[in-house]
C-alpha cells in the first residue's frame, strides 16, 4: 500500500520485475519452504509499517562519523551528505540511486530487471527509497575503505529501505564496509539490497556489520556476480536484534572466480539471526 519510490516511477523496463515481486508478496505461502522453515518473516506482515520521513537536523544527531575512510551516510534510509565524506577522485565514480536511474548503465539495468528471488529482494525492489551506485574504474586501487553507514534513529515505528550497487571493473581492487546501526529502541523494519558486480581479475573485500536492539528487524539481500579470476572476500557480523536475515546469492560465472564467505553472529534472548546462502558454480 506504500507509494512507490520516485526513482522507479518512469522505468518501464522494471515493470515485469516489480509485478512479480508484488504477486509474491500478496501470497505468504511462497515463504513456507525450506528457506523460511524457522523464519519469523510472516509475522512482519502482521504489523502496519509506514515509510520513515527524512530526519530533521541530521547534522546535529551526534552520530559517530569520525573515520578517515570514505563514507556515505544514510539516516532512516535517506542519503545524508552533511555526515558523509565524499572522495575527490577521477578513478572511481559514485551516484545516488535516484541519479543513476536517470541514465541507468546497461550492467545495472540487466541485474535489476531480472525477476527477484527471496523475500528480502522482493520487498527491497518495491520499497527502496535511496542508495548508492559505485563504479571502480579499470586498474584502480582504492586507497582507503569505502563505508556505507546506515543509522536508524526513528522516533516512531517505521520502515526504511536502501539499495546499493558496487561494480569493480577489470583489475580493480577495493574494500567496502557496510554498517547498519539501530538506535532509540523504536520498532524498525529495514531492508537493504547490495549488488556486487566483479569484472575479470577484480578483487573486493566486503564487510557487513549489523547491530540493533530488541525492536530492530533487518533483511539483507546480497547478489554477487563474479567474472573469471575475480575474488570476493565477504565477512559478516550480526549482534543483537529481533530479526536479522541475510540472503547471499552468489554466481561464480567465470573460470577461477573465487568466493570466501564467513559470518559471526551473537544472539541474546529471543533474537533470531538467519543466513541463507545460495552459491552457483558456472565456471
C-alpha angles and dihedrals in degrees: 000000000000121000111255117256114262095242093068100040097102102029106114092176089063096054097091093053092045093050091049091051092049093050091051093049092050091064115050091193087086088071100057100085129103093283090061099032095120097022129127091201096113088060089065088071092059091072131069113241129193127194112256115243125228108285118242123239094004091170088067098052093098092231117173104251103142099124119125089220124103108269141187111196125203122190115197089341097311125112110245113199094183090067096038130092107214124198125243099212137128093202096071134030137208136191134173114252090251092053094045093054092060089072103010113201114239095244092055094044091053093053098042094047094056116099111273118243122198125033092256090061094043095051093045094050091056099041110027108133102186144346145152133268114205125190120187109198124228118290092009124144109196105220098212136027118273112228126206102192122188122190121188108201102153115152094205132041106284146137135236133186134196134186125201133183125196120190122184114190125211115317092356120142130196146150121226125190117194118194131188115188122180119204141175095036092254121146106269135180115190135166133188130189116197118190116198119193117183121188121206116308092002118142126204129180108199125188124186119192123180126181121169142144140252093288097044121111121180131176117195124193119189119186114186127185115189123194125201117311092359120138131211119186110189128184124175132191122192124184134171118347139125091244131002117173129177126192108191112188111180127177117196095202104166131054114275094010109158132211123184109183126178135164139192121194133177119191132190131200107327098350113142119208118179132185120188113180123186113183120183120196111207101153 
